């Protein structure tokens, strides 16, 4: 069945460095993708999204890259800050579908 | 903050009991989705409600049921609770697909089944 997975379950970065979190997806029919950030005890928080007609989208300090050829998604966080420490999920969805399919998540730890 | 609220925040039940969880969607959002998130895992889709009717369901048994009200708020009911039902239950609101289908999550209800 369709699935979304992450290459790295944990990632530790120094404060101020850039972070890259990767995600693989298997449903070629998915055409909408979201990165969510989840802090301890809270619900997932929307960070950035991208549709399949785009390869790159930038937000404030974050960039999402989509490679449809290899079904790969990445989240880049510039100048990582302590407040960025959380679990990050990528989620995929078909345009005519109801639900997002989430991967297991990557824990990002920012070292002082 | 997303504007999606859930109640209660925490709940402890015993095996075999029934539970009702509640969700108020973000203003203007008429679609509510429920997810179950086990510890250390990503959220798993339970079902979605749109215009007070179920509009898609994941791989969950019938003892998981729901309601949506005219004001778009929603309930998740779980009967005959099992130990494995212990999880964080998340509600997400959105506008219907495909135009604006970004889902915004509430803080969740932590359910513990003993």
Short mmCIF file of C-alpha atoms in Angstrom, two decimals:
data_model
loop_
_atom_site.label_atom_id
_atom_site.label_comp_id
_atom_site.label_asym_id
_atom_site.label_seq_id
_atom_site.Cartn_x
_atom_site.Cartn_y
_atom_site.Cartn_z
CA UNK A 1 0.00 0.00 0.00
CA UNK A 2 1.01 3.64 -0.05
CA UNK A 3 3.54 4.68 2.51
CA UNK A 4 5.71 7.59 3.45
CA UNK A 5 9.04 6.98 5.07
CA UNK A 6 11.99 8.94 6.32
CA UNK A 7 15.64 8.10 5.78
CA UNK A 8 16.87 9.35 9.17
CA UNK A 9 14.97 8.82 12.39
CA UNK A 10 17.12 11.32 14.34
CA UNK A 11 19.15 14.34 13.32
CA UNK A 12 21.41 16.45 15.53
CA UNK A 13 22.69 19.81 14.29
CA UNK A 14 24.61 22.68 15.78
CA UNK A 15 22.71 25.90 16.41
CA UNK A 16 23.14 28.17 13.42
CA UNK A 17 23.82 25.36 10.96
CA UNK A 18 21.41 24.34 8.20
CA UNK A 19 19.28 21.21 8.64
CA UNK A 20 18.07 18.87 5.93
CA UNK A 21 15.34 16.34 6.65
CA UNK A 22 14.55 13.79 3.96
CA UNK A 23 11.45 11.83 3.10
CA UNK A 24 10.61 9.12 0.56
CA UNK A 25 7.09 8.42 -0.62
CA UNK A 26 5.76 5.50 -2.60
CA UNK A 27 2.39 6.62 -4.01
CA UNK A 28 3.08 8.11 -7.41
CA UNK A 29 -0.49 9.45 -7.48
CA UNK A 30 0.21 11.78 -4.52
CA UNK A 31 0.29 15.35 -5.65
CA UNK A 32 0.19 17.38 -2.46
CA UNK A 33 2.77 17.29 0.30
CA UNK A 34 3.08 18.97 3.67
CA UNK A 35 5.82 19.18 6.26
CA UNK A 36 4.56 19.28 9.82
CA UNK A 37 6.48 20.07 13.02
CA UNK A 38 5.35 18.42 16.24
CA UNK A 39 6.62 19.54 19.61
CA UNK A 40 6.22 17.39 22.69
CA UNK A 41 2.63 17.29 23.89
CA UNK A 42 1.28 19.27 20.95
CA UNK A 43 -0.46 18.54 17.69
CA UNK A 44 1.36 18.72 14.33
CA UNK A 45 1.96 22.28 13.19
CA UNK A 46 1.89 23.18 9.49
CA UNK A 47 5.29 24.38 8.25
CA UNK A 48 5.20 24.42 4.46
CA UNK A 49 3.49 22.67 1.60
CA UNK A 50 4.16 21.93 -2.05
CA UNK A 51 2.11 20.62 -4.93
CA UNK A 52 3.40 18.28 -7.58
CA UNK A 53 3.51 20.99 -10.25
CA UNK A 54 6.39 22.59 -8.35
CA UNK A 55 9.94 21.46 -7.56
CA UNK A 56 10.76 23.97 -4.86
CA UNK A 57 8.98 26.26 -2.49
CA UNK A 58 10.43 28.65 0.04
CA UNK A 59 9.10 30.02 3.28
CA UNK A 60 10.64 31.87 6.15
CA UNK A 61 13.90 29.99 6.84
CA UNK A 62 12.42 26.82 5.33
CA UNK A 63 12.57 25.36 1.84
CA UNK A 64 10.84 22.26 0.55
CA UNK A 65 12.21 20.39 -2.46
CA UNK A 66 10.23 17.81 -4.40
CA UNK A 67 11.78 15.29 -6.79
CA UNK A 68 8.94 13.42 -8.43
CA UNK A 69 11.27 11.27 -10.49
CA UNK A 70 12.63 9.49 -7.42
CA UNK A 71 9.64 10.28 -5.18
CA UNK A 72 11.70 12.22 -2.67
CA UNK A 73 10.87 15.21 -0.53
CA UNK A 74 13.18 17.26 1.65
CA UNK A 75 12.86 20.05 4.18
CA UNK A 76 15.71 22.49 4.58
CA UNK A 77 15.85 24.71 7.65
CA UNK A 78 18.30 27.59 7.49
CA UNK A 79 20.19 28.81 10.56
CA UNK A 80 18.64 26.18 12.81
CA UNK A 81 17.54 27.51 16.20
CA UNK A 82 16.83 25.77 19.53
CA UNK A 83 13.13 26.36 18.93
CA UNK A 84 13.36 24.16 15.84
CA UNK A 85 13.90 21.08 18.05
CA UNK A 86 10.91 18.83 17.42
CA UNK A 87 9.74 15.82 15.41
CA UNK A 88 9.19 16.57 11.74
CA UNK A 89 6.73 14.62 9.60
CA UNK A 90 6.23 14.65 5.90
CA UNK A 91 2.74 13.83 4.73
CA UNK A 92 1.38 13.05 1.27
CA UNK A 93 -2.07 13.18 -0.26
CA UNK A 94 -3.83 12.56 -3.53
CA UNK A 95 -5.84 15.51 -4.81
CA UNK A 96 -9.08 13.52 -4.73
CA UNK A 97 -8.27 11.78 -1.46
CA UNK A 98 -9.45 12.61 2.01
CA UNK A 99 -6.45 11.88 4.14
CA UNK A 100 -2.78 12.51 4.47
CA UNK A 101 -0.40 9.59 4.87
CA UNK A 102 2.31 10.32 7.40
CA UNK A 103 5.72 8.85 7.84
CA UNK A 104 7.18 7.87 11.23
CA UNK A 105 8.92 11.24 11.71
CA UNK A 106 12.46 12.55 12.23
CA UNK A 107 13.52 13.99 15.55
CA UNK A 108 15.62 17.12 15.12
CA UNK A 109 17.84 18.06 18.05
CA UNK A 110 19.60 21.42 18.01
CA UNK A 111 22.86 21.46 19.95
CA UNK A 112 24.05 24.68 21.63
CA UNK B 1 -2.34 28.44 17.06
CA UNK B 2 -4.61 26.88 14.45
CA UNK B 3 -7.97 27.65 16.01
CA UNK B 4 -8.77 23.93 16.22
CA UNK B 5 -9.66 22.94 19.77
CA UNK B 6 -10.08 19.51 21.33
CA UNK B 7 -11.45 18.26 24.61
CA UNK B 8 -10.57 16.79 26.96
CA UNK B 9 -6.79 17.12 26.89
CA UNK B 10 -6.23 13.90 28.81
CA UNK B 11 -8.45 10.93 29.58
CA UNK B 12 -7.99 7.63 31.41
CA UNK B 13 -10.38 4.75 30.77
CA UNK B 14 -10.41 1.05 31.48
CA UNK B 15 -10.65 -1.75 28.95
CA UNK B 16 -14.20 -2.30 27.67
CA UNK B 17 -15.39 1.22 28.39
CA UNK B 18 -16.58 3.75 25.85
CA UNK B 19 -15.15 7.21 25.20
CA UNK B 20 -16.21 10.37 23.36
CA UNK B 21 -13.70 12.93 22.19
CA UNK B 22 -14.65 16.36 20.88
CA UNK B 23 -13.27 18.77 18.30
CA UNK B 24 -14.14 22.28 17.19
CA UNK B 25 -12.85 23.14 13.75
CA UNK B 26 -11.14 26.31 12.62
CA UNK B 27 -13.54 29.08 11.62
CA UNK B 28 -14.74 28.57 8.05
CA UNK B 29 -13.54 24.97 7.81
CA UNK B 30 -16.33 22.50 7.09
CA UNK B 31 -14.28 19.30 6.95
CA UNK B 32 -12.95 17.46 9.99
CA UNK B 33 -10.53 14.53 9.94
CA UNK B 34 -9.54 12.34 12.87
CA UNK B 35 -6.18 10.65 13.30
CA UNK B 36 -4.73 8.26 15.87
CA UNK B 37 -1.10 8.75 16.82
CA UNK B 38 0.56 5.98 18.80
CA UNK B 39 3.63 6.87 20.80
CA UNK B 40 6.66 7.34 18.56
CA UNK B 41 4.71 7.00 15.33
CA UNK B 42 3.11 9.23 12.74
CA UNK B 43 -0.63 9.93 12.76
CA UNK B 44 -2.89 7.29 11.19
CA UNK B 45 -6.12 8.35 9.44
CA UNK B 46 -9.33 7.17 11.13
CA UNK B 47 -12.05 8.97 9.14
CA UNK B 48 -13.20 12.30 7.76
CA UNK B 49 -16.51 14.14 8.06
CA UNK B 50 -17.91 16.62 5.56
CA UNK B 51 -21.41 18.07 5.66
CA UNK B 52 -22.24 15.84 8.63
CA UNK B 53 -21.48 12.63 6.77
CA UNK B 54 -18.51 10.28 6.78
CA UNK B 55 -16.38 11.10 3.77
CA UNK B 56 -13.64 8.50 3.85
CA UNK B 57 -12.35 5.99 6.37
CA UNK B 58 -9.02 4.42 7.19
CA UNK B 59 -8.31 0.91 8.39
CA UNK B 60 -10.10 1.14 11.74
CA UNK B 61 -12.86 -1.19 13.04
CA UNK B 62 -16.51 -0.13 13.31
CA UNK B 63 -16.20 0.46 17.05
CA UNK B 64 -14.57 3.74 15.98
CA UNK B 65 -17.42 6.03 14.96
CA UNK B 66 -18.02 9.72 14.62
CA UNK B 67 -20.40 12.58 14.20
CA UNK B 68 -20.29 16.02 12.70
CA UNK B 69 -22.69 18.75 13.76
CA UNK B 70 -24.18 21.64 11.74
CA UNK B 71 -21.59 24.01 13.23
CA UNK B 72 -18.90 21.66 11.83
CA UNK B 73 -17.72 20.50 15.24
CA UNK B 74 -17.17 16.77 15.53
CA UNK B 75 -17.04 13.84 17.93
CA UNK B 76 -15.03 10.65 17.86
CA UNK B 77 -16.56 7.72 19.73
CA UNK B 78 -14.71 4.55 20.57
CA UNK B 79 -16.59 1.57 22.02
CA UNK B 80 -15.21 -1.49 23.80
CA UNK B 81 -11.86 0.13 24.47
CA UNK B 82 -8.76 -2.00 24.10
CA UNK B 83 -5.30 -1.43 25.55
CA UNK B 84 -3.95 -0.69 22.06
CA UNK B 85 -6.36 2.24 21.76
CA UNK B 86 -4.06 4.19 24.06
CA UNK B 87 -2.80 7.02 21.87
CA UNK B 88 -2.98 10.71 21.04
CA UNK B 89 -6.15 11.41 19.07
CA UNK B 90 -5.84 14.33 16.70
CA UNK B 91 -8.48 16.32 14.96
CA UNK B 92 -7.69 18.32 11.83
CA UNK B 93 -9.92 20.77 10.02
CA UNK B 94 -9.80 21.83 6.41
CA UNK B 95 -11.82 23.00 3.46
CA UNK B 96 -12.91 20.20 1.12
CA UNK B 97 -10.56 18.84 -1.56
CA UNK B 98 -9.12 19.67 -3.90
CA UNK B 99 -8.99 23.45 -3.85
CA UNK B 100 -7.80 24.15 -0.33
CA UNK B 101 -7.14 20.89 1.47
CA UNK B 102 -4.44 21.82 3.89
CA UNK B 103 -5.26 20.19 7.22
CA UNK B 104 -4.68 22.10 10.42
CA UNK B 105 -4.40 20.10 13.62
CA UNK B 106 -5.63 20.63 17.13
CA UNK B 107 -3.54 19.86 20.23
CA UNK B 108 -4.95 16.35 20.57
CA UNK B 109 -6.52 14.28 23.33
CA UNK B 110 -4.23 11.84 25.12
CA UNK B 111 -6.21 8.65 25.83
CA UNK B 112 -4.84 6.05 28.21
CA UNK B 113 -6.61 2.69 28.45
CA UNK B 114 -5.81 0.61 31.53
#
